[in-house]
Amino acid sequence: SYSFCTLLGAGVIMMRRSMLKGRVVRFCSTISAEQIKITAEIERAVNQAATDIVKPLDHWNKFGGPLENRPKTPMVLLLGNHSAGKSTFINNLVGASVQETGVAPTDDGFTLIMRGDVSADEDGPTLVGTPSHGFQDLSRFGPALVSHLKLKVRKMDHKTKVPQGLVLVDSPGNIGSPQKGSSNNDRGYDLLKATRWFAERADVILLLFDPANPGTTGETLDVLTNSLADLDHKFLLVMNKVDQFDNVTDFARAYGALCWNLSKVIPKKDIPKIHTMCAPGMIVKEGSGLPIERFEVTREEVVAQALRAPDRRMDNLLTSLKEVCVKTQITAKVSNVLRRRYKSTKTQLRAGITLTTVGAISACVASQAWPTIVAGTAVSLTCAGVAEFSARKYLQKFQQNLIAEIDQIVKTEVPNSQDQDVLSRYSTIKDEIVQKLSEKELSSLPKVNQRQVQSLERLINEEIPRLREKACSARYSANSA
């Protein structure tokens, strides 16, 4: 009897292991061994490039953050005004009520949701203080953000669409009118910069609007203008809850209002595609004429894009690397030219003052008349002091004029400066460059190592395209298999 029970128990355990093993195999079957190998290669290449090439040239420590301080897992970031349906979207995706929903604001911080073997919660200090999570850098936004940060790990039903390792980030609902500094004063931390931190590291971004506020909430427009600048390749615009319209006319009016408001902040002739959808199972008003079937199809498209985050991680990482490299290249070229021109002019001025002063004093000494020597020396030193003061004033004006020529310097010194890709990235950092250049005397700028600049250019022109080809090849071979 004992042996039979033992064998039976062993058989049950083996069956469970077999079932679990089968699930793991099915889950991992979309990722081939070649993809895993190439993913590891790209991660190593990016880490090495950030450490050996970008960081030594990023003298102001402005651009390398997204490469050095990034979470270990793919992320989907949900943004939008309160009641836009962010939490409902997450709950439907997860298949359980993970986030509280409602018309009024229900969340005052960023909440991270991910699938796990057991359900557990972590507060902000624990999440930020655990190096393996990759969120340590959030501490720079201060305790006001960290104390309102949460991680929810949930054991999900096997039917859930959320894969292991994917992090869904629910953000605080955007409120208020666009006002400079309001995000800092009202929340205790800089919402726009914190959102930018998550956006730079996210693999897919969903920006949701609802019929009640079709793009009119100020913080939402501020987020779109500032936090999502230059991240068009990652985000999708979504008009949610379209089942609430009574008829097609109301739908068209709200859609038009959203397009109008977006046109004010998106500097392009063409507005990006706006996905119109609603939560699953919603019923439109009878006789409304609204194409509910089309809305459901669109919702599945949005869900599919969100679930592609793991596949897009390597592409986004390489895009971030190139963006950081181009921005670093621009600042290195500009600062090197300005430093050289300023230092040359300063040296010439100082040399002229010194030579003139020494010549005048020498002439006085040559007269061998003490009254002439004393008086001439005093006059020469006084003139030298006046000349030095005038030189400083001139150099201040000269520095301002040099900084004003930054556009021309970029045009002549930066490779491919007329490419839209380079111009776009330059436009996002120009104000920061000007501010940094104006803070100190240009001669104090660090000298740029030309060998490092050449390594940066090889990285942009050769290594990044090579890694993209490998990632693309592995992805297509996996899909064909």
Coordinates of C-alpha atoms in Angstrom, one line a residue:
S1 CA 0.0 0.0 0.0
Y2 CA 2.8 2.4 0.9
S3 CA 4.7 1.8 -2.3
F4 CA 1.6 2.2 -4.3
C5 CA 0.8 5.5 -2.7
T6 CA 4.4 6.6 -3.1
L7 CA 4.3 5.7 -6.8
L8 CA 1.0 7.4 -7.2
G9 CA 2.3 10.6 -5.5
A10 CA 5.4 10.5 -7.6
G11 CA 3.3 10.1 -10.7
V12 CA 1.1 13.1 -9.9
I13 CA 4.2 15.3 -9.2
M14 CA 5.7 14.2 -12.5
M15 CA 2.4 15.0 -14.3
R16 CA 2.3 18.5 -12.7
R17 CA 5.9 19.1 -13.6
S18 CA 5.2 18.0 -17.2
M19 CA 2.2 20.3 -17.4
L20 CA 4.2 23.2 -16.0
K21 CA 7.1 22.4 -18.3
G22 CA 4.7 22.4 -21.3
R23 CA 3.4 25.8 -20.3
V24 CA 6.9 27.2 -20.0
V25 CA 7.8 25.8 -23.4
R26 CA 4.7 27.3 -25.0
F27 CA 5.3 30.7 -23.3
C28 CA 9.0 30.8 -24.5
S29 CA 8.3 29.3 -27.9
T30 CA 8.0 32.8 -29.4
I31 CA 11.6 33.5 -28.5
S32 CA 14.2 31.5 -30.3
A33 CA 17.6 30.6 -29.0
E34 CA 19.0 32.9 -31.7
Q35 CA 16.9 35.8 -30.4
I36 CA 18.1 35.3 -26.9
K37 CA 21.7 35.2 -28.1
I38 CA 21.3 38.4 -30.1
T39 CA 19.4 40.1 -27.3
A40 CA 22.3 39.4 -24.9
E41 CA 24.7 40.7 -27.6
I42 CA 22.8 43.9 -28.0
E43 CA 22.5 44.5 -24.3
R44 CA 26.3 44.0 -23.9
A45 CA 27.0 46.3 -26.9
V46 CA 24.8 49.1 -25.6
N47 CA 26.2 48.8 -22.1
Q48 CA 29.8 48.9 -23.4
A49 CA 29.0 51.9 -25.7
A50 CA 27.4 53.8 -22.9
T51 CA 30.4 53.3 -20.6
D52 CA 33.3 53.5 -23.0
I53 CA 32.1 55.9 -25.7
V54 CA 29.1 58.0 -24.7
K55 CA 29.9 58.8 -21.0
P56 CA 33.5 60.2 -21.6
L57 CA 32.0 62.6 -24.2
D58 CA 28.9 63.5 -22.2
H59 CA 30.6 66.1 -20.1
W60 CA 27.3 67.5 -18.8
N61 CA 25.9 64.1 -18.0
K62 CA 22.7 65.0 -19.9
F63 CA 22.0 62.2 -22.3
G64 CA 23.3 58.8 -21.1
G65 CA 20.7 58.3 -18.4
P66 CA 18.2 56.1 -20.4
L67 CA 21.1 53.8 -21.3
E68 CA 22.7 53.5 -17.9
N69 CA 19.6 53.6 -15.6
R70 CA 17.0 51.4 -17.1
P71 CA 14.7 48.6 -15.8
K72 CA 15.5 45.0 -16.7
T73 CA 12.1 44.3 -18.2
P74 CA 10.0 45.7 -21.1
M75 CA 7.4 48.3 -20.1
V76 CA 4.1 49.6 -21.4
L77 CA 3.3 53.1 -20.1
L78 CA -0.3 54.4 -20.0
L79 CA -0.8 58.1 -19.9
G80 CA -3.9 60.4 -20.0
N81 CA -6.3 62.5 -18.1
H82 CA -8.2 61.0 -15.1
S83 CA -11.2 58.9 -16.2
A84 CA -9.6 58.2 -19.6
G85 CA -9.8 54.5 -18.9
K86 CA -6.2 53.7 -18.2
S87 CA -6.9 51.5 -15.1
T88 CA -9.8 49.8 -16.9
F89 CA -7.6 49.0 -19.8
I90 CA -5.1 47.4 -17.5
N91 CA -7.7 45.4 -15.6
N92 CA -9.2 44.0 -18.8
L93 CA -5.7 43.1 -20.1
V94 CA -4.8 41.4 -16.9
G95 CA -8.2 39.7 -16.5
A96 CA -8.6 40.8 -12.9
S97 CA -9.5 44.0 -10.9
V98 CA -5.9 45.1 -10.1
Q99 CA -6.4 48.9 -10.3
E100 CA -9.3 50.9 -8.9
T101 CA -11.4 52.7 -11.5
G102 CA -13.7 55.6 -11.4
V103 CA -14.7 59.0 -12.9
A104 CA -12.8 60.9 -10.2
P105 CA -9.0 60.7 -9.9
T106 CA -8.2 57.3 -8.3
D107 CA -4.4 57.2 -8.3
D108 CA -2.0 59.9 -7.2
G109 CA 1.3 58.2 -8.3
F110 CA 2.8 55.7 -10.7
T111 CA 1.8 52.1 -10.2
L112 CA 3.7 49.2 -11.8
I113 CA 1.8 46.0 -12.4
M114 CA 3.5 42.7 -13.5
R115 CA 2.8 39.0 -13.6
G116 CA 4.4 36.8 -11.0
D117 CA 4.2 33.3 -9.4
V118 CA 2.6 34.8 -6.3
S119 CA 0.8 38.0 -5.5
A120 CA 2.7 40.7 -3.6
D121 CA 3.0 44.4 -3.2
E122 CA 6.1 46.7 -2.8
D123 CA 6.0 50.3 -1.8
G124 CA 8.1 52.9 -3.5
P125 CA 11.1 53.0 -1.2
T126 CA 11.4 49.2 -1.5
L127 CA 11.1 49.2 -5.3
V128 CA 13.6 52.0 -5.7
G129 CA 16.0 50.6 -3.1
T130 CA 16.2 47.2 -4.8
P131 CA 19.0 47.4 -7.4
S132 CA 17.8 44.3 -9.4
H133 CA 14.6 46.1 -10.3
G134 CA 16.4 48.9 -12.1
F135 CA 14.4 51.8 -10.7
Q136 CA 17.0 53.3 -8.4
D137 CA 17.4 56.4 -10.6
L138 CA 13.8 57.5 -9.6
S139 CA 15.1 58.5 -6.2
R140 CA 16.4 61.8 -7.8
F141 CA 12.8 63.0 -8.1
G142 CA 12.6 63.0 -4.3
P143 CA 10.4 61.4 -1.6
A144 CA 7.2 62.9 -2.9
L145 CA 7.4 60.7 -6.0
V146 CA 8.9 57.7 -4.3
S147 CA 6.3 57.6 -1.6
H148 CA 3.6 57.5 -4.2
L149 CA 5.2 54.8 -6.2
K150 CA 3.9 51.2 -6.0
L151 CA 4.7 47.7 -7.5
K152 CA 1.9 45.2 -7.7
V153 CA 3.0 41.6 -8.6
R154 CA -0.1 39.5 -9.3
K155 CA -0.5 35.8 -9.9
M156 CA -2.7 35.9 -13.0
D157 CA -5.0 33.4 -14.6
H158 CA -3.3 31.2 -17.3
K159 CA -5.7 32.8 -19.8
T160 CA -4.3 36.3 -19.3
K161 CA -2.6 37.9 -22.3
V162 CA 0.1 39.5 -20.1
P163 CA 3.4 37.6 -20.4
Q164 CA 5.9 37.1 -17.7
G165 CA 8.3 40.0 -17.3
L166 CA 6.1 42.7 -18.9
V167 CA 5.5 45.7 -16.7
L168 CA 2.4 47.8 -17.1
V169 CA 2.8 51.3 -15.7
D170 CA -0.4 53.2 -14.7
S171 CA 0.3 56.9 -14.3
P172 CA -1.5 59.6 -12.3
G173 CA -4.4 61.1 -14.1
N174 CA -3.5 64.4 -15.8
I175 CA -5.5 67.4 -14.5
G176 CA -5.5 71.2 -14.6
S177 CA -4.6 73.7 -17.2
P178 CA -1.2 74.1 -18.9
Q179 CA 0.8 76.3 -16.5
K180 CA 4.5 76.5 -16.2
G181 CA 5.6 74.9 -12.9
S182 CA 2.2 73.7 -11.9
S183 CA 3.3 70.0 -12.0
N184 CA 6.0 70.8 -9.4
N185 CA 3.8 72.9 -7.1
D186 CA 0.8 70.7 -7.1
R187 CA 2.3 67.3 -6.7
G188 CA 5.6 67.9 -4.8
Y189 CA 7.7 66.5 -7.7
D190 CA 8.2 67.3 -11.4
L191 CA 5.5 65.2 -13.1
L192 CA 6.7 66.1 -16.6
K193 CA 10.3 65.0 -15.9
A194 CA 9.1 61.9 -14.1
T195 CA 6.9 61.0 -17.0
R196 CA 9.8 61.6 -19.4
W197 CA 11.9 59.2 -17.3
F198 CA 9.3 56.4 -17.8
A199 CA 8.6 57.4 -21.4
E200 CA 12.3 57.1 -22.4
R201 CA 12.5 53.7 -20.9
A202 CA 9.1 52.3 -22.0
D203 CA 8.8 50.2 -25.1
V204 CA 5.2 51.1 -25.9
I205 CA 3.3 54.3 -24.7
L206 CA -0.5 54.6 -24.8
L207 CA -1.8 58.2 -24.5
L208 CA -5.6 57.9 -23.7
F209 CA -8.3 60.5 -24.1
D210 CA -11.9 60.2 -23.1
P211 CA -15.0 61.9 -24.6
A212 CA -15.4 64.3 -21.7
N213 CA -11.9 65.8 -22.1
P214 CA -10.9 65.3 -25.8
G215 CA -7.4 66.8 -25.4
T216 CA -8.4 69.8 -23.3
T217 CA -6.7 68.8 -20.1
G218 CA -3.7 71.0 -19.7
E219 CA -1.3 68.5 -18.2
T220 CA -2.1 66.0 -20.9
L221 CA -1.0 68.5 -23.6
D222 CA 2.1 69.4 -21.5
V223 CA 3.0 65.7 -21.3
L224 CA 2.6 65.4 -25.1
T225 CA 4.7 68.5 -25.8
N226 CA 7.5 67.9 -23.2
S227 CA 7.5 64.4 -21.9
L228 CA 6.9 62.6 -25.2
A229 CA 9.0 64.9 -27.4
D230 CA 11.0 62.9 -30.0
L231 CA 9.3 59.6 -28.9
D232 CA 6.8 59.4 -31.7
H233 CA 7.9 55.9 -32.7
K234 CA 6.7 54.6 -29.3
F235 CA 3.4 56.1 -28.5
L236 CA -0.2 55.5 -29.7
L237 CA -3.0 58.1 -29.4
V238 CA -6.2 56.5 -28.2
M239 CA -9.7 58.1 -27.9
N240 CA -11.3 55.7 -25.4
K241 CA -14.9 55.1 -24.2
V242 CA -16.4 55.9 -27.6
D243 CA -19.4 53.7 -26.6
Q244 CA -20.6 56.7 -24.5
F245 CA -21.5 58.8 -27.6
D246 CA -25.2 59.0 -28.4
N247 CA -24.8 59.3 -32.1
V248 CA -22.2 59.7 -34.9
T249 CA -22.5 63.5 -34.8
D250 CA -21.4 63.6 -31.1
F251 CA -18.5 61.2 -32.0
A252 CA -17.4 63.4 -34.9
R253 CA -17.6 66.6 -32.8
A254 CA -15.4 65.1 -30.0
Y255 CA -13.0 63.6 -32.6
G256 CA -12.7 66.9 -34.3
A257 CA -12.1 68.7 -30.9
L258 CA -9.3 66.2 -30.1
C259 CA -7.7 66.8 -33.5
W260 CA -7.9 70.5 -33.0
N261 CA -6.3 70.4 -29.6
L262 CA -3.5 68.1 -30.8
S263 CA -2.8 70.3 -33.7
K264 CA -1.8 73.1 -31.3
V265 CA 1.0 71.1 -29.7
I266 CA 2.1 68.7 -32.5
P267 CA 4.3 70.7 -34.9
K268 CA 3.3 68.7 -38.0
K269 CA 0.9 69.0 -40.8
D270 CA -0.4 65.5 -40.3
I271 CA -1.9 64.4 -37.0
P272 CA -0.8 60.9 -35.9
K273 CA -3.4 58.2 -36.2
I274 CA -6.0 58.3 -33.4
H275 CA -7.2 54.8 -32.4
T276 CA -10.9 54.9 -31.4
M277 CA -12.0 52.1 -29.0
C278 CA -13.9 51.1 -25.9
A279 CA -13.7 48.5 -23.2
P280 CA -14.7 45.0 -24.2
G281 CA -18.4 44.1 -23.8
M282 CA -19.7 47.7 -24.1
I283 CA -23.0 48.3 -25.9
V284 CA -23.7 51.4 -27.9
K285 CA -27.0 53.1 -27.8
E286 CA -29.5 51.6 -30.2
G287 CA -29.8 53.6 -33.4
S288 CA -26.6 55.6 -32.7
G289 CA -25.0 54.4 -35.9
L290 CA -21.7 53.9 -34.2
P291 CA -19.6 51.0 -35.6
I292 CA -19.0 49.1 -32.4
E293 CA -17.5 46.2 -34.3
R294 CA -14.8 48.5 -35.7
F295 CA -14.1 49.9 -32.2
E296 CA -13.6 46.3 -31.0
V297 CA -11.2 45.5 -33.8
T298 CA -9.2 48.7 -33.0
R299 CA -9.1 47.8 -29.4
E300 CA -7.5 44.4 -30.3
E301 CA -5.0 46.3 -32.4
V302 CA -4.0 48.5 -29.5
V303 CA -3.8 45.4 -27.2
A304 CA -1.6 43.7 -29.8
Q305 CA 0.7 46.7 -29.9
A306 CA 1.0 46.8 -26.1
L307 CA 1.8 43.1 -26.0
R308 CA 4.6 43.6 -28.6
A309 CA 6.6 45.5 -26.0
P310 CA 9.0 42.6 -25.4
D311 CA 9.7 42.3 -29.1
R312 CA 10.2 46.0 -29.5
R313 CA 12.6 46.3 -26.6
M314 CA 15.8 45.7 -28.6
D315 CA 14.7 48.0 -31.4
N316 CA 13.9 50.7 -28.8
L317 CA 17.2 50.2 -27.1
L318 CA 19.1 50.7 -30.3
T319 CA 17.0 53.7 -31.2
S320 CA 17.8 55.2 -27.7
L321 CA 21.5 54.5 -28.2
K322 CA 21.5 56.2 -31.6
E323 CA 19.6 59.2 -30.2
V324 CA 22.0 59.5 -27.3
C325 CA 25.0 59.2 -29.6
V326 CA 23.8 61.9 -32.0
K327 CA 23.0 64.3 -29.2
T328 CA 26.4 63.6 -27.6
Q329 CA 28.1 64.1 -31.0
I330 CA 26.3 67.5 -31.5
T331 CA 27.3 68.8 -28.0
A332 CA 30.9 67.5 -28.4
K333 CA 31.4 69.1 -31.8
V334 CA 29.8 72.4 -30.7
S335 CA 31.6 72.7 -27.4
N336 CA 34.9 71.9 -29.1
V337 CA 34.6 74.6 -31.8
L338 CA 33.4 77.2 -29.3
R339 CA 36.2 76.4 -26.8
R340 CA 38.8 76.6 -29.6
R341 CA 37.6 79.9 -31.0
Y342 CA 37.1 81.5 -27.6
K343 CA 40.5 80.4 -26.3
S344 CA 42.2 81.6 -29.4
T345 CA 40.7 85.0 -29.1
K346 CA 41.4 85.2 -25.4
T347 CA 45.0 84.2 -25.9
Q348 CA 45.5 86.9 -28.6
L349 CA 44.0 89.6 -26.4
R350 CA 46.1 88.6 -23.4
A351 CA 49.2 88.4 -25.5
G352 CA 48.6 91.8 -27.0
I353 CA 48.1 93.4 -23.5
T354 CA 51.2 91.7 -22.1
L355 CA 53.4 92.7 -25.0
T356 CA 52.2 96.2 -25.0
T357 CA 52.7 96.6 -21.3
V358 CA 56.1 95.0 -21.4
G359 CA 57.1 97.2 -24.3
A360 CA 56.0 100.4 -22.6
I361 CA 57.9 99.5 -19.4
S362 CA 61.0 98.5 -21.4
A363 CA 60.9 101.9 -23.2
C364 CA 60.7 103.7 -19.8
V365 CA 63.6 101.6 -18.4
A366 CA 65.7 102.4 -21.5
S367 CA 65.5 106.1 -20.7
Q368 CA 67.5 105.5 -17.5
A369 CA 65.7 108.3 -15.8
W370 CA 64.1 107.2 -12.6
P371 CA 61.2 109.7 -12.6
T372 CA 60.4 108.5 -16.2
I373 CA 60.8 104.8 -15.2
V374 CA 58.5 105.2 -12.1
A375 CA 55.9 107.3 -13.8
G376 CA 56.0 105.3 -17.1
T377 CA 55.7 102.0 -15.2
A378 CA 52.7 103.3 -13.2
V379 CA 51.0 104.5 -16.3
S380 CA 51.7 101.3 -18.2
L381 CA 50.3 99.1 -15.4
T382 CA 47.2 101.3 -15.1
C383 CA 46.7 101.1 -18.9
A384 CA 47.2 97.3 -18.7
G385 CA 44.5 97.1 -16.0
V386 CA 42.1 99.1 -18.1
A387 CA 42.9 97.0 -21.1
E388 CA 42.3 93.9 -19.0
F389 CA 38.9 95.1 -17.9
S390 CA 38.0 96.0 -21.5
A391 CA 39.2 92.6 -22.7
R392 CA 36.9 90.9 -20.2
K393 CA 33.9 92.9 -21.3
Y394 CA 34.8 92.2 -24.9
L395 CA 35.2 88.4 -24.2
Q396 CA 31.8 88.4 -22.5
K397 CA 30.2 89.9 -25.6
F398 CA 32.3 87.7 -27.9
Q399 CA 31.1 84.6 -26.0
Q400 CA 27.4 85.7 -26.4
N401 CA 28.0 86.1 -30.2
L402 CA 29.7 82.7 -30.5
I403 CA 26.8 81.0 -28.7
A404 CA 24.4 82.8 -31.0
E405 CA 26.2 81.2 -34.0
I406 CA 25.4 77.7 -32.7
D407 CA 23.0 76.8 -35.5
Q408 CA 25.7 77.6 -38.1
I409 CA 28.3 75.6 -36.1
V410 CA 26.1 72.6 -36.1
K411 CA 25.5 73.0 -39.9
T412 CA 29.2 73.1 -40.7
E413 CA 30.7 70.8 -38.1
V414 CA 28.2 68.0 -37.4
P415 CA 28.1 65.2 -40.0
N416 CA 24.7 64.9 -41.8
S417 CA 23.5 68.0 -40.1
Q418 CA 20.9 68.6 -42.7
D419 CA 19.3 65.2 -42.2
Q420 CA 15.9 65.5 -40.6
D421 CA 16.9 62.9 -38.1
V422 CA 19.8 65.1 -36.8
L423 CA 17.8 68.3 -37.0
S424 CA 15.0 66.8 -34.9
R425 CA 17.3 65.7 -32.2
Y426 CA 19.2 69.0 -32.2
S427 CA 16.0 70.9 -31.8
T428 CA 15.2 69.0 -28.6
I429 CA 18.5 69.8 -26.9
K430 CA 19.4 73.3 -28.3
D431 CA 18.0 75.2 -25.4
E432 CA 19.8 73.0 -22.9
I433 CA 23.1 73.4 -24.8
V434 CA 22.7 77.2 -24.9
Q435 CA 22.0 77.3 -21.2
K436 CA 25.0 75.1 -20.3
L437 CA 27.3 77.2 -22.5
S438 CA 26.1 80.4 -20.9
E439 CA 26.9 79.2 -17.4
K440 CA 30.7 79.3 -17.6
E441 CA 33.5 80.8 -19.6
L442 CA 33.9 78.8 -22.8
S443 CA 37.6 78.3 -22.3
S444 CA 36.7 76.1 -19.2
L445 CA 34.9 73.6 -21.4
P446 CA 36.6 70.2 -21.4
K447 CA 38.8 69.4 -24.3
V448 CA 37.2 66.9 -26.6
N449 CA 39.2 63.8 -27.5
Q450 CA 39.0 63.4 -31.3
R451 CA 39.7 59.7 -31.1
Q452 CA 36.6 59.3 -28.9
V453 CA 34.6 61.4 -31.4
Q454 CA 35.7 59.1 -34.2
S455 CA 34.6 56.0 -32.1
L456 CA 31.2 57.7 -31.6
E457 CA 30.8 58.2 -35.4
R458 CA 31.8 54.6 -36.1
L459 CA 29.2 53.5 -33.5
I460 CA 26.5 55.6 -35.3
N461 CA 27.4 54.7 -38.9
E462 CA 28.5 51.1 -38.6
E463 CA 27.9 49.3 -35.3
I464 CA 24.3 50.4 -34.6
P465 CA 23.1 49.4 -38.2
R466 CA 25.0 46.1 -37.8
L467 CA 23.1 45.3 -34.6
R468 CA 19.8 46.3 -36.2
E469 CA 20.4 43.9 -39.0
K470 CA 21.1 41.1 -36.6
A471 CA 18.0 41.9 -34.5
C472 CA 15.8 42.1 -37.6
S473 CA 17.2 38.9 -39.0
A474 CA 16.6 37.0 -35.8
R475 CA 13.1 38.3 -35.5
Y476 CA 12.1 37.4 -39.0
S477 CA 13.7 33.9 -38.8
A478 CA 11.7 33.3 -35.6
N479 CA 8.5 34.5 -37.2
S480 CA 9.0 32.3 -40.3
A481 CA 9.7 29.3 -38.0

